Coordinates of C-alpha atoms in Angstrom, one line a residue:
X1 CA -63.7 5.2 35.6
X2 CA -66.3 7.7 34.1
X3 CA -63.8 10.3 33.5
X4 CA -61.6 7.8 31.9
X5 CA -64.4 7.1 29.7
X6 CA -65.5 10.5 28.8
X7 CA -61.9 11.5 28.2
X8 CA -61.6 8.9 25.5
X9 CA -65.0 9.7 24.1
X10 CA -63.6 13.4 23.7
X11 CA -60.4 12.1 22.3
X12 CA -62.2 10.1 19.8
X13 CA -64.4 13.1 18.5
X14 CA -61.5 15.3 18.2
X15 CA -59.5 13.0 16.2
X16 CA -62.3 12.1 13.8
X17 CA -63.0 16.0 13.3
X18 CA -59.3 16.7 12.4
X19 CA -59.2 13.8 10.1
X20 CA -62.4 15.0 8.3
X21 CA -60.7 18.7 8.1
X22 CA -57.7 17.4 6.9
X23 CA -59.4 15.4 4.2
X24 CA -61.2 18.6 3.2
X25 CA -58.2 20.8 3.0
X26 CA -56.6 18.2 0.7
X27 CA -59.3 18.0 -1.7
X28 CA -59.2 21.9 -1.9
X29 CA -55.5 21.9 -2.4
X30 CA -55.8 19.2 -5.0
X31 CA -58.2 21.4 -6.8
X32 CA -56.0 24.7 -6.8
X33 CA -53.0 22.9 -7.6
X34 CA -54.8 21.3 -10.7
X35 CA -56.0 24.6 -11.5
X36 CA -52.4 26.0 -11.5
X37 CA -51.0 23.3 -13.5
X38 CA -53.6 23.8 -16.1
X39 CA -53.1 27.5 -16.4
X40 CA -49.3 26.7 -16.7
X41 CA -50.0 24.2 -19.2
X42 CA -48.0 21.6 -17.2
X43 CA -49.4 18.3 -15.6
X44 CA -49.2 17.4 -12.1
X45 CA -47.5 14.0 -12.8
X46 CA -44.4 13.8 -10.2
X47 CA -45.1 17.2 -9.0
X48 CA -44.9 18.1 -5.2
X49 CA -47.8 20.3 -3.9
X50 CA -47.3 22.4 -0.7
X51 CA -50.2 24.4 0.9
X52 CA -48.8 27.7 1.7
X53 CA -51.8 29.5 3.5
X54 CA -55.8 29.2 3.5
X55 CA -58.4 31.6 4.6
X56 CA -61.6 29.6 5.2
X57 CA -64.6 31.6 4.7
X58 CA -67.5 31.3 2.2
X59 CA -65.0 31.7 -0.5
X60 CA -61.9 29.7 0.4
X61 CA -58.6 31.6 -0.4
X62 CA -55.8 29.0 -1.0
X63 CA -52.0 30.0 -1.7
X64 CA -50.3 26.8 -3.3
X65 CA -47.1 26.1 -4.4
X66 CA -46.4 23.4 -7.2
X67 CA -43.0 22.1 -7.7
X68 CA -42.3 20.0 -10.6
X69 CA -39.8 17.2 -11.1
X70 CA -37.6 19.3 -13.4
X71 CA -37.1 21.7 -10.7
X72 CA -39.5 24.6 -11.9
X73 CA -42.2 25.9 -9.5
X74 CA -45.4 27.9 -9.7
X75 CA -47.3 29.4 -6.9
X76 CA -50.8 30.7 -7.3
X77 CA -53.7 31.9 -5.2
X78 CA -57.0 30.2 -5.9
X79 CA -60.8 31.4 -4.9
X80 CA -62.9 28.3 -4.4
X81 CA -66.6 28.2 -3.7
X82 CA -68.6 24.9 -3.1
X83 CA -66.0 22.6 -4.2
X84 CA -65.3 24.5 -7.6
X85 CA -62.3 27.0 -8.7
X86 CA -63.7 30.3 -9.3
X87 CA -60.4 31.9 -10.1
X88 CA -56.6 31.3 -10.1
X89 CA -53.8 33.8 -9.8
X90 CA -50.5 32.6 -10.9
X91 CA -47.6 34.6 -9.0
X92 CA -44.8 35.7 -11.4

């Protein structure tokens, strides 16, 4: 009985930690996508955003692809520190 309870507790902790990490990554992906769209002079209305790569260090480095409803797409790399985009590099 004790092993079942401890297994359930561990599973609950792991699920809550992954949900927190997922929420944080989606916030950072949205920040980067917004920066890419603004650098391109476009809006994110009806855009599909995909996180391609992420390096999680003091300064997070994300590669994000933004596909617009008209078929155009932009891929860019963002550097994010403390929830703010420091720089954006859009790939040609």
